[in-house]
Coordinates of C-alpha atoms in Angstrom, one line a residue:
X609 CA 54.7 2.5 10.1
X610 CA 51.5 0.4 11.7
X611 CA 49.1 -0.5 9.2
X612 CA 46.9 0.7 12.1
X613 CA 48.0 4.3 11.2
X614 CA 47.2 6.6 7.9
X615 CA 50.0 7.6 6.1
X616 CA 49.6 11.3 6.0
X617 CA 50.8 11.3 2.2
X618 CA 47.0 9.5 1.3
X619 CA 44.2 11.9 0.9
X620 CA 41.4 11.9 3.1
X621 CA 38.6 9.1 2.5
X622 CA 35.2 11.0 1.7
X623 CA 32.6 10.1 4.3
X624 CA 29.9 7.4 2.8
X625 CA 26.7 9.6 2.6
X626 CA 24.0 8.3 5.6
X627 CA 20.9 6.3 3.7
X628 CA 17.9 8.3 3.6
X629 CA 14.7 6.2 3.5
X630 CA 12.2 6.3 0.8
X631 CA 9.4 8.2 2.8
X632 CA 12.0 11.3 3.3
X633 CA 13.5 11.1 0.3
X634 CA 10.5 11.6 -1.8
X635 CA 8.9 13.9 0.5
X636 CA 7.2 16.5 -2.0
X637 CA 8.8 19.7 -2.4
X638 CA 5.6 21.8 -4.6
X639 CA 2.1 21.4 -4.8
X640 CA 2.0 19.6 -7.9
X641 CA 3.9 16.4 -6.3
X642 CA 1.6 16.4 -3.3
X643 CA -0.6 13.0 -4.6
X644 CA -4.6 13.1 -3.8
X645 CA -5.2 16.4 -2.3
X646 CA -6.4 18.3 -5.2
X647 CA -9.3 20.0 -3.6
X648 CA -7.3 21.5 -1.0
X649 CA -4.7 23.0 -3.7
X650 CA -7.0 24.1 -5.7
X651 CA -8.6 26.5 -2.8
X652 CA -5.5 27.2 -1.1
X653 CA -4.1 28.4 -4.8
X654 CA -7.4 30.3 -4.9
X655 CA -6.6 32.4 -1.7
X656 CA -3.2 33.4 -2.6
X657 CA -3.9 34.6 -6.1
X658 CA -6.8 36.4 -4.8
X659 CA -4.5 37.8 -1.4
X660 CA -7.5 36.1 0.8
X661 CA -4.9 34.2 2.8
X662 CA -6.3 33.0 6.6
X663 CA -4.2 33.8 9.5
X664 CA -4.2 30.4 10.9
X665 CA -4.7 26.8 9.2
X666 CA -5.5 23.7 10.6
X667 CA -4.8 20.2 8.3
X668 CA -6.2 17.3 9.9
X669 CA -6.1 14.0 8.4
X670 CA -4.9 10.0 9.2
X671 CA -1.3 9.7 9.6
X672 CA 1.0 9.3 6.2
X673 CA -1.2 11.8 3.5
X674 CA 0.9 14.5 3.9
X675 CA -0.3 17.3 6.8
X676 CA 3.2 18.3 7.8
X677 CA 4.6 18.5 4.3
X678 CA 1.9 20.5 3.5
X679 CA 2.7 23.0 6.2
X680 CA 5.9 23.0 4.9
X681 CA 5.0 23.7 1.2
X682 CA 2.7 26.5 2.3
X683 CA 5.4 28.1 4.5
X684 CA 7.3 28.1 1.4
X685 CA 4.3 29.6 -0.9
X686 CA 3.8 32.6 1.5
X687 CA 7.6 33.4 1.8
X688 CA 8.7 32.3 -2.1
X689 CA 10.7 35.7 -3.5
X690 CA 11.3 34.0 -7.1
X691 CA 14.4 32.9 -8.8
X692 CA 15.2 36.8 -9.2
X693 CA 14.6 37.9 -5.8
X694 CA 11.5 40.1 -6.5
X695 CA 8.4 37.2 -6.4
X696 CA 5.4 37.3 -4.5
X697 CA 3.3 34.0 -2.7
X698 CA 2.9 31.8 -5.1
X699 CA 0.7 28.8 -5.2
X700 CA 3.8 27.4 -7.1
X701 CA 7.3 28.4 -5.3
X702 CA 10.7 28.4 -7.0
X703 CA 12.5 25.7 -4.7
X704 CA 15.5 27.7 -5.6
X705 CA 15.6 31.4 -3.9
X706 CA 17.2 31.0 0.1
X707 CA 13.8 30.9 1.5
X708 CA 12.6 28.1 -0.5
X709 CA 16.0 26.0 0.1
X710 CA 15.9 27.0 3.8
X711 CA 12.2 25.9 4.4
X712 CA 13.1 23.0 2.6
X713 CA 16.1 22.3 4.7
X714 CA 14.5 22.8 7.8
X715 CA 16.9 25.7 9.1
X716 CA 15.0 29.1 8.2
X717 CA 14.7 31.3 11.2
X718 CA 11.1 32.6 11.0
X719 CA 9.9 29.1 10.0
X720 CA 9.8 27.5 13.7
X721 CA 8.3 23.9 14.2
X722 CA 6.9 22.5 17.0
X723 CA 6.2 19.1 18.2
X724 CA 2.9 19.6 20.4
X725 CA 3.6 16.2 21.9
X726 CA 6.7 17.3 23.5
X727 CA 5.7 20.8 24.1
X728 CA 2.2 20.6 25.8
X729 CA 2.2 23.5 28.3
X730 CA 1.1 26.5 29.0
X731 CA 4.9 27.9 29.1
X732 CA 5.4 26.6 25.8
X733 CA 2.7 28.8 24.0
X734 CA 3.6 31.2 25.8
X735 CA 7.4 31.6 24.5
X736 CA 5.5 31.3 21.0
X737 CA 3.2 34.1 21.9
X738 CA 6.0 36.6 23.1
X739 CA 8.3 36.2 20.0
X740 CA 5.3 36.3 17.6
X741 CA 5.1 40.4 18.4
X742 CA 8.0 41.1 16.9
X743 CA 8.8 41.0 13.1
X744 CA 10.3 38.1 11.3
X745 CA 13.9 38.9 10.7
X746 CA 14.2 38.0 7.0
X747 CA 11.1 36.1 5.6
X748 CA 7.6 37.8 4.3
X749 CA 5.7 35.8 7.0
X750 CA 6.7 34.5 10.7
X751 CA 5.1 30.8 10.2
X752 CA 4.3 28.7 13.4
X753 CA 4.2 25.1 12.2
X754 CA 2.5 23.2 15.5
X755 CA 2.2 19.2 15.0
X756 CA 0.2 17.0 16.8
X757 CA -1.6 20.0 18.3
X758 CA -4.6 18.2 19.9
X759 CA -1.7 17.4 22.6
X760 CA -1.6 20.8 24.2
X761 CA -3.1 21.0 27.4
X762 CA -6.2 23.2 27.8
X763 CA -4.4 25.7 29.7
X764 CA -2.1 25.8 26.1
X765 CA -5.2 26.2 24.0
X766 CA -6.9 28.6 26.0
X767 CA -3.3 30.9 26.3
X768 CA -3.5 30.3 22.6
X769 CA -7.1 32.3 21.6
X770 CA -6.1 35.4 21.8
X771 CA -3.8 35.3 20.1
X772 CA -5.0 33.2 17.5
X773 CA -7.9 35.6 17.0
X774 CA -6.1 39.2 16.5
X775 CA -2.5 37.7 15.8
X776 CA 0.5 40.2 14.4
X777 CA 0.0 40.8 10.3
X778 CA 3.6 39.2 9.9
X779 CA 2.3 36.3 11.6
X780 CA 0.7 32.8 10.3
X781 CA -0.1 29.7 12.4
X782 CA -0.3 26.5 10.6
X783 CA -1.4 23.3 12.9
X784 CA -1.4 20.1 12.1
X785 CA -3.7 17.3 14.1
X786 CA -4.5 13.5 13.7
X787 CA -7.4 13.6 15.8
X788 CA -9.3 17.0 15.3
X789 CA -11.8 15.9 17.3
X790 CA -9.7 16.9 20.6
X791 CA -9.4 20.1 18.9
X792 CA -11.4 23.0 21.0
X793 CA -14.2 24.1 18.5
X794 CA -12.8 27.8 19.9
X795 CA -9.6 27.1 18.4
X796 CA -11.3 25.8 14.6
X797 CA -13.8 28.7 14.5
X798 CA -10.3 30.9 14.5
X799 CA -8.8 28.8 12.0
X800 CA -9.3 28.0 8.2
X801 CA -9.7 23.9 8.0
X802 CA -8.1 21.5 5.2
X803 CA -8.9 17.7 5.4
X804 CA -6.4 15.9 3.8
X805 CA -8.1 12.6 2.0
X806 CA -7.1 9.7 2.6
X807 CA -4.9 8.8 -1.1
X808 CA -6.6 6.9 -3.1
X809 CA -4.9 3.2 -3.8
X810 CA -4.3 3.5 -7.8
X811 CA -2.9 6.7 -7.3
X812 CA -0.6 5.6 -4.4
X813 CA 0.5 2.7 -6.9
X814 CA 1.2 4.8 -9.5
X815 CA 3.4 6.9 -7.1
X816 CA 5.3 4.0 -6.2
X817 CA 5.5 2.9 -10.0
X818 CA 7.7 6.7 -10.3
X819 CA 9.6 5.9 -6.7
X820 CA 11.0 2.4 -7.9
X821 CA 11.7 3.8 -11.1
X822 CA 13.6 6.5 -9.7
X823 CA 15.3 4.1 -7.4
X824 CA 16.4 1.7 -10.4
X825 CA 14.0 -1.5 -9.2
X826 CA 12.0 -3.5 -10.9
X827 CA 9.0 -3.6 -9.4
X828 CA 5.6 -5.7 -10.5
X829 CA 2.3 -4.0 -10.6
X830 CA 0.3 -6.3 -8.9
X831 CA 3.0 -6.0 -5.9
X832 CA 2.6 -2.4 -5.4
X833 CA -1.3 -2.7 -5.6
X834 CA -1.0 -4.9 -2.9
X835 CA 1.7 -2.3 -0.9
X836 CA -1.0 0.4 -2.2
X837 CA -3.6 -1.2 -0.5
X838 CA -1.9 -2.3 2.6
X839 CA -1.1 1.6 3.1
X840 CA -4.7 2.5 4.5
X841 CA -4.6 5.9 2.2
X842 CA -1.0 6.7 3.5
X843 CA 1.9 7.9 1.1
X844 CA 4.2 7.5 4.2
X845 CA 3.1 3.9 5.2
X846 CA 3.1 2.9 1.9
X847 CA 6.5 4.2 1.1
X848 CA 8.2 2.3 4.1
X849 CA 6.4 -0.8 3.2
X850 CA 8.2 -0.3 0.1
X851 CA 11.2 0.4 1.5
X852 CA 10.7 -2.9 3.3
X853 CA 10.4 -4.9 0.0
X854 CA 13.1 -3.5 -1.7
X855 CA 15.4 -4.6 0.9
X856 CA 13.4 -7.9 1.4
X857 CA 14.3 -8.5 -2.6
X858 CA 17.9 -8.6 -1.8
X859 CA 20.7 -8.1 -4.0
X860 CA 20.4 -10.2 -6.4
X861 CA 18.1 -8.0 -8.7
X862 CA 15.2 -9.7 -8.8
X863 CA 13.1 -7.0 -7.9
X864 CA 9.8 -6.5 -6.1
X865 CA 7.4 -8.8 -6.8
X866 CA 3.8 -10.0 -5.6
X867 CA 4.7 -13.3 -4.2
X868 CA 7.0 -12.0 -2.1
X869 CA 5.5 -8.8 -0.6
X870 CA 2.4 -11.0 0.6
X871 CA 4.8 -13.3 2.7
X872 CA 6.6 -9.8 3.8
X873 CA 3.1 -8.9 5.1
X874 CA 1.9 -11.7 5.9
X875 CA -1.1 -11.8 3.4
X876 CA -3.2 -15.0 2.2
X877 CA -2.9 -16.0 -1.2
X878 CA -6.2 -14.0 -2.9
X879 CA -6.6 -17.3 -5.0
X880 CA -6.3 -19.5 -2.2
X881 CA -9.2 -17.5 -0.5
X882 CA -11.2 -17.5 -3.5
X883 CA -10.6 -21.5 -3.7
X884 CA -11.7 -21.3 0.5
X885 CA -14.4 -19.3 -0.5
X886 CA -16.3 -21.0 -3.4
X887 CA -15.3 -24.4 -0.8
X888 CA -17.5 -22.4 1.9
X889 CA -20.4 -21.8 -0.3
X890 CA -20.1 -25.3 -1.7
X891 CA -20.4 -27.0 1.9
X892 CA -17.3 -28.7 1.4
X893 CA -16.5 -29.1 5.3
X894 CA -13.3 -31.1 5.0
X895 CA -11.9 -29.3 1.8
X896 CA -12.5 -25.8 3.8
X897 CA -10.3 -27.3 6.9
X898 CA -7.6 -28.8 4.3
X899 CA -7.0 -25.6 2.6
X900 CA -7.2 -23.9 5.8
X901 CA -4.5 -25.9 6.8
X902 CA -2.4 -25.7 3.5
X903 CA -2.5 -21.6 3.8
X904 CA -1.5 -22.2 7.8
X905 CA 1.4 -24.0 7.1
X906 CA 2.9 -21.6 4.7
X907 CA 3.2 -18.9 7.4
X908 CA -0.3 -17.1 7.4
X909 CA -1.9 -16.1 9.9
X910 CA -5.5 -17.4 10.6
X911 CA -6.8 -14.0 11.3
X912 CA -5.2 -12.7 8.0
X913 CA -7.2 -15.3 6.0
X914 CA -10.6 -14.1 7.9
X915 CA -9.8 -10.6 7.0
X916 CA -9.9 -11.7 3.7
X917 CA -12.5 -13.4 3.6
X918 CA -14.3 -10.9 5.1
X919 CA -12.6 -8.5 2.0
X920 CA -13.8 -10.9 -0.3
X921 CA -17.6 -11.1 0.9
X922 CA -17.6 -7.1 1.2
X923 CA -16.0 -7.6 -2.7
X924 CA -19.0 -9.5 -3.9
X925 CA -21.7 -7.3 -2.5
X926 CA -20.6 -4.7 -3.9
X927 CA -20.4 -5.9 -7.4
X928 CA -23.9 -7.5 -7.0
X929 CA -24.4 -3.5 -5.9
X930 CA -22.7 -2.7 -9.1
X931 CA -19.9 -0.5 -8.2
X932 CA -16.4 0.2 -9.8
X933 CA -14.2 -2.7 -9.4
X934 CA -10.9 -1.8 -7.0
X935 CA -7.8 -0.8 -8.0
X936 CA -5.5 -4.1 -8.3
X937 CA -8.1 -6.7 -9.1
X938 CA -7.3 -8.9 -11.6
X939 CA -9.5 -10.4 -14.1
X940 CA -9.9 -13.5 -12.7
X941 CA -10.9 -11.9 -9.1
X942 CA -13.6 -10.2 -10.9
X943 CA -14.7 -13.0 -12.6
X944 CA -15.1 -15.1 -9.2
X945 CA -16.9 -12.2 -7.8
X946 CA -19.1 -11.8 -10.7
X947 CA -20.0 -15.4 -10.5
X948 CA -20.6 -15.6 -6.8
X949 CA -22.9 -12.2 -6.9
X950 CA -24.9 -14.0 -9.3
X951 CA -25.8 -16.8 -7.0
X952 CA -25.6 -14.9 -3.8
X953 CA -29.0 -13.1 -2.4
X954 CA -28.8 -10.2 -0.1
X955 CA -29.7 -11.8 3.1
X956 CA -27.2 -14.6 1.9
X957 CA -24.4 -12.1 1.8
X958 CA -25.0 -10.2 5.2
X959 CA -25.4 -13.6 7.2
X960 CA -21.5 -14.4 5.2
X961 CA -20.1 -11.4 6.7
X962 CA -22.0 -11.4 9.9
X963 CA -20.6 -14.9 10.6
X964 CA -17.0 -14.2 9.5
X965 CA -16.3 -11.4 11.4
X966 CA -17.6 -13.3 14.5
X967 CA -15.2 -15.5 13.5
X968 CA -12.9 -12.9 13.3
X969 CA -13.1 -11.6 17.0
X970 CA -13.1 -14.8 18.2
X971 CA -9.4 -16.1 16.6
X972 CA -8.0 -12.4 17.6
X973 CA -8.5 -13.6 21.7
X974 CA -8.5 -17.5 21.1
X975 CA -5.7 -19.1 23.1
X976 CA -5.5 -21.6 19.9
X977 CA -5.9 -19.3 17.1
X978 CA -5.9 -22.2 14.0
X979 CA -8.0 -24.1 16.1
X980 CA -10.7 -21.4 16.6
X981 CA -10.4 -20.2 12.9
X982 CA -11.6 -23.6 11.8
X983 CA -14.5 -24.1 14.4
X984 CA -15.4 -20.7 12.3
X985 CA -15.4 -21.5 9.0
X986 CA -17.6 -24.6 10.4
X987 CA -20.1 -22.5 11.8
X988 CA -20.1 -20.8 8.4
X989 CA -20.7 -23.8 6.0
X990 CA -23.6 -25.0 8.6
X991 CA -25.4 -21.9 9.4
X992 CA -25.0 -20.1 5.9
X993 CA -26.2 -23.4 4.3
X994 CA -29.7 -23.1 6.8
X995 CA -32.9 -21.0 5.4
X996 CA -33.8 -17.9 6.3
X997 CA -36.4 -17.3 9.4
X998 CA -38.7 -16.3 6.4
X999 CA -38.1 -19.5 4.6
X1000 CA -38.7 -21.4 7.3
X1001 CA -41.7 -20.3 8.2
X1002 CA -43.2 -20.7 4.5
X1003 CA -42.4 -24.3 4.7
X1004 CA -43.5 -24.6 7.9
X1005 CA -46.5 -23.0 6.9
X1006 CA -47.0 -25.0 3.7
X1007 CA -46.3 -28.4 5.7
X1008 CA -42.7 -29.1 4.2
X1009 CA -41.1 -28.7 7.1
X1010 CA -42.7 -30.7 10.4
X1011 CA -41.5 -32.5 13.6
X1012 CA -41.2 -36.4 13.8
X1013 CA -43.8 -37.9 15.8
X1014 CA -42.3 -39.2 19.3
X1015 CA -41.0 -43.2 18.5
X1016 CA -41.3 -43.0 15.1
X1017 CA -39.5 -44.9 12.9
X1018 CA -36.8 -42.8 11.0
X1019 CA -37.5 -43.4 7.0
X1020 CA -35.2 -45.1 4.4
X1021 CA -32.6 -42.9 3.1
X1022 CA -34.1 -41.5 -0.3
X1023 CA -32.6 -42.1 -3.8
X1024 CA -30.3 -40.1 -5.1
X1025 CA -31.4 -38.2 -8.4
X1026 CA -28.7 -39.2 -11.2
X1027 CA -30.1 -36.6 -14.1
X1028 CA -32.3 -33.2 -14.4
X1029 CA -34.9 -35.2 -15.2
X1030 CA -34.8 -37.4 -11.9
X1031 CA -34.0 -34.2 -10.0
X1032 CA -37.3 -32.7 -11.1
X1033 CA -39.4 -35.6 -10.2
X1034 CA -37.5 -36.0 -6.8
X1035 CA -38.3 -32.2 -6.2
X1036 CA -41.8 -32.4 -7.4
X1037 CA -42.0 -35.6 -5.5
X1038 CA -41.6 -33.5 -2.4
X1039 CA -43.8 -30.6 -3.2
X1040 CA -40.6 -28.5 -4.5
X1041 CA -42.9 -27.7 -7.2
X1042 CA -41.5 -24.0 -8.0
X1043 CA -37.6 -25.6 -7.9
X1044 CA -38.6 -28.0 -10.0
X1045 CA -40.4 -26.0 -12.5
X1046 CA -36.9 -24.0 -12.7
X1047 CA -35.2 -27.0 -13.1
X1048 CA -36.8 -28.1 -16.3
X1049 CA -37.4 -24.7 -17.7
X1050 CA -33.6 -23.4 -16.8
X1051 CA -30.9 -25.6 -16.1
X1052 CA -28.8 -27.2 -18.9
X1053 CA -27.1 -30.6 -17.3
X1054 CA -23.2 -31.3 -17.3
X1055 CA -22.4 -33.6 -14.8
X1056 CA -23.9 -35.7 -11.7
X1057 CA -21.5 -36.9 -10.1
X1058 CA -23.4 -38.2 -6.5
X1059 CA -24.1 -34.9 -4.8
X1060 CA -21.8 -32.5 -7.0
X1061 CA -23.5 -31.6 -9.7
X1062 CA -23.0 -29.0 -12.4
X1063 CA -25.1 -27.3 -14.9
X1064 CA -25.8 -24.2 -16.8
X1065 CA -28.4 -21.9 -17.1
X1066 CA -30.8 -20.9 -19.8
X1067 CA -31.3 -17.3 -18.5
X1068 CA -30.6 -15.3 -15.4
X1069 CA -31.2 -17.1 -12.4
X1070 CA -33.0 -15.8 -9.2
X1071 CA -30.4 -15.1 -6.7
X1072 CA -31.5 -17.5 -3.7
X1073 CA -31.7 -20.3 -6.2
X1074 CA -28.9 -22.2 -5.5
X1075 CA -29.2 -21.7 -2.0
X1076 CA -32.6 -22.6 -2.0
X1077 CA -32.1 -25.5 -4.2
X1078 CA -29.5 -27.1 -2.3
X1079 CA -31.6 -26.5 1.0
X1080 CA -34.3 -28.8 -0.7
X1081 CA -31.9 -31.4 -1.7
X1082 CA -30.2 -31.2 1.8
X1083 CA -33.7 -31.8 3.7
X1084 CA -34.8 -34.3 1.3
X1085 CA -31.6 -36.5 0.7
X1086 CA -30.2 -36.0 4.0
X1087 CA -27.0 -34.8 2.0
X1088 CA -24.8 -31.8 1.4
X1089 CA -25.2 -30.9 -1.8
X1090 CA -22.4 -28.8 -4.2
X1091 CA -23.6 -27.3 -6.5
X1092 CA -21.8 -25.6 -9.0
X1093 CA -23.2 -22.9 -12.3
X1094 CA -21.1 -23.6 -15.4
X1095 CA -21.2 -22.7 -18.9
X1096 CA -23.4 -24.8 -21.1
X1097 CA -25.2 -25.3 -24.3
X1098 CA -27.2 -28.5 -23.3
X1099 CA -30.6 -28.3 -24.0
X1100 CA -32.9 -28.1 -20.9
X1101 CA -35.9 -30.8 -19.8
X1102 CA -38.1 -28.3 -21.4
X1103 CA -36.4 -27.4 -24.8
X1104 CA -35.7 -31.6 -24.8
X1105 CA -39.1 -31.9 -24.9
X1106 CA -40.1 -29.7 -27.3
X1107 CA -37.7 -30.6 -29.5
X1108 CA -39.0 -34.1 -29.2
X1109 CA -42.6 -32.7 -29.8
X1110 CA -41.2 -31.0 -32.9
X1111 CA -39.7 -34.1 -34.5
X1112 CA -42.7 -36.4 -33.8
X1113 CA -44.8 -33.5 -35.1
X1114 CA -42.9 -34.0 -38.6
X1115 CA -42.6 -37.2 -38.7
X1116 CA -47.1 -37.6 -38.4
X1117 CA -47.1 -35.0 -41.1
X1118 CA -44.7 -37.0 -43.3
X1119 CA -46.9 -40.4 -43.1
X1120 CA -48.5 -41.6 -45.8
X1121 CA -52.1 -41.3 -44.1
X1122 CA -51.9 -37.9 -42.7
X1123 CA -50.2 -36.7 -46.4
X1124 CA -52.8 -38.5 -48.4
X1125 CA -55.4 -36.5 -46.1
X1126 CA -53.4 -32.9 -45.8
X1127 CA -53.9 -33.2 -49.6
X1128 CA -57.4 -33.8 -49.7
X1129 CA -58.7 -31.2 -47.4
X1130 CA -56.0 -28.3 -47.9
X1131 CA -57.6 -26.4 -44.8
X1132 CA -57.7 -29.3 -42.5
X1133 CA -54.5 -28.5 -39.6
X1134 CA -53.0 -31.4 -37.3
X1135 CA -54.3 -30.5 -33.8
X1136 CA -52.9 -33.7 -32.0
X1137 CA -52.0 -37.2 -32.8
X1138 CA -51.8 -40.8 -30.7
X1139 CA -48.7 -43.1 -31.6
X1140 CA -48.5 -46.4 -30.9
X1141 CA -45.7 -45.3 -28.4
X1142 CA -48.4 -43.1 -26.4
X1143 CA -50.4 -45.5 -25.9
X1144 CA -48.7 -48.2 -24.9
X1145 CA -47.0 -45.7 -22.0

């Protein structure tokens, strides 16, 4: 015989079973698996203990947090006869008696699903219409699940009312809409409404946590925050994402991890944006364009890194609002943010955002996107890095700021300051007289280093200050200044100096004249003293 032929002596070969993706697979079959909509369960189990149970429902919500599964689930409720046959609705159904598995399987004949987007017409509803009068043939309830229902026409709706207002006692209508807005407000004031909330992103992780468990993968937390967040709220999204990843991890058992899910999506490196970030705020032109660049060339795209940016200025207002951190962020995210909140005003922040998501809309229609993303960040470090209109006008006002004379000669390029103690005088030099007070009173020195310099603080700072002082230094150097807070235990120009004071203080009290005469008049107190040192300066 042909090796092309089956012997008839071999048994049949069973049929591989057909791959069921994730998002069907762990659809939830009871209440208690359906993630982030307690409120909703919590009423709906209300109604049915108390027999209050509405003759039509409408669950709206964004696509992916569970509307027609909830259908489902309260088909199964109102029709649930119990393990021995004898039950009542339940807010908690068996899953095992023939109406539970039915529902379930999609095949129980007075559970009838329609797809509005299909079936928008009036001839439609009315087929639904004519075989609601008569009783359902084996379940408790006849149960009209109608998806997408803001696609019926308005001949549909209006054939609808009636019915939706006096409908058969056997009979429950359960719609489910995206967009409730195109709902007719006749057709919600006959129904009782459920929002679904979007699902909150730690609980979303935590449900995939159970998923890959269940599925035998290894999957790293910080990789299904980041499919968590990428969902938008959505169980469904999230779960094909997932999905994704497990299939873009291959064979070879490595499992899901971080790194790779934010090439599968095409995210930026969160601590390459934070490193872009803090090179924005610094003013570091061509470090901003190199790491730009460095983030392009690794596959991202340059709207992705402006969303995150944008993400990451949104991140830091809120934290200088001081709200809960999100679900996913790592310590060292929060730390940046922290930092940044510190030194960031208000005004500071809005302009940030304002001027990225310009940016933004401009690389989404740019011809050259890479190109157009870094003319952006540009237009960040220069206009951030200019006062405010209020600012402005104070200097203007207290003669800082004022136009060159016609012809004039432009001046010598000023000095640079190469300590805090220079940086005070060339701030007090130029009437900076409140920056340079904080200066000597506040900042603890770590390194010049030409323009970058970094230093500590003796107490909170004011949040404009290191905008404001790296205006001053920008107008009066002519130079871009970066100026970075750091922890210190220097002393400051002030506690320098009174630690100075202190020690000659002791040693004019420990001379042999000022002894000799502390000893002869035991009242007498040093008020001040001249050293040779004094007066020679």
């Amino acid at each position: 015989m042909s090796d092309s032929f089956l012997s008839l002596d071999e048994p049949p070969q069973p049929k591989a079973e057909a791959y069921r993706v994730l998002a069907r697979k762990y659809r939830p079959q009871t209440f208690s698996e359906l993630i982030g909509q307690d409120a909703m369960v919590t009423t709906l189990g209300n109604a049915i203990r108390r027999d209050r149970l509405a003759h039509a429902f409408l669950l709206t919500g964004v696509r992916g947090v569970g509307k027609t599964s909830t259908a489902r689930l309260i088909a199964k409720a109102l029709n649930c006869v119990g393990p021995d046959g004898h039950g009542g609705p339940t807010i908690d159904p068996c899953g095992v008696c023939e109406p539970c598995r039915a529902i379930a399987e999609g095949r129980h004949i007075d559970v009838i699903e329609m797809d509005a987007a299909s079936h928008t017409g009036i001839d439609d509803i009315r087929e639904i219409i004519e075989a609601s009068r008569y009783s359902a043939v084996s379940a408790r309830y006849k149960i009209y699940i109608i998806d997408e229902v803001h696609m019926l026409s308005k001949a549909a709706f209006n054939g609808l009312l009636k019915t939706l207002e006096e409908p058969p006692a056997h009979v429950k209508f359960l719609f489910a809409t995206t967009e409730v807005n195109k709902v007719p407000v006749t057709v919600l004031s006959r129904c009782q409404r459920f929002d679904l909330r979007r699902i909150p992103a730690e609980l979303l992780a935590a449900h995939f946590a159970r998923v890959s468990e269940a599925e035998g993968v290894e999957a790293e937390p910080e990789a299904l925050a980041l499919i968590a967040r990428a969902a938008e709220g959505s169980a469904r999204d999230g779960l094909s994402i997932l999905d994704q990843a497990i299939a873009h991890a291959g064979i070879e058992g490595e499992g899901v991890r971080a790194e790779a899910v934010r090439a599968m999506l095409g995210l930026s490196d969160r601590g390459a944006i934070r490193d872009l970030f803090g090179l924005l705020l610094a003013g570091d032109a061509l470090g901003a364009l190199a790491s730009l660049r460095g983030q392009y060339d690794l596959g991202v795209d340059p709207q992705a890194v402006l969303r995150t940016l944008l993400e990451t200025v949104h991140g830091v207002t809120l934290v200088k609002l001081g709200s809960v951190p999100t679900a996913g962020q790592s310590a060292e995210e929060l730390g940046a943010l922290e930092r940044w909140a510190s030194g960031l005003s208000f005004p500071a922040l809005h302009r940030l955002w304002q001027l990225v998501l310009r940016g933004h809309d401009e690389v989404a229609k740019a011809a050259l996107p890479i190109e157009a993303c870094e003319m952006a960040l540009l237009r960040v470090i220069h206009a951030s890095q200019l006062p405010d209109p209020g600012e402005l006008a104070r200097q203007i006002a207290s003669g800082a700021v004022a136009p060159a004379a016609p012809g004039a000669a432009q001046p010598a390029a000023p000095a640079m300051p190469g300590s805090m103690a220079e940086l005070a005088a060339h701030l007090e030099a130029n009437r900076r007289l409140q920056l340079a007070q904080q200066v000597r009173d506040y900042l603890r020195p770590v390194r010049f280093d030409g323009a970058d310099v970094h230093f500590g603080a003796a107490r909170s700072l004011p949040h404009d200050f290191l905008r404001d002082l790296a205006a001053a230094l920008r107008d009066t150097t002519g130079v871009n200044w970066r100026l970075q807070l750091v922890e210190s235990d220097a002393p400051t120009l002030r506690e320098e100096q009174a630690a100075n004071e202190a020690a000659e203080r002791a040693a004019v009290l420990q001379s042999p004249l000022v002894a000799a005469a502390l000893v002869s008049f035991p009242e007498a107190e040093l008020i001040g003293w001249t050293t040779r040192r004094s007066m020679q300066a």
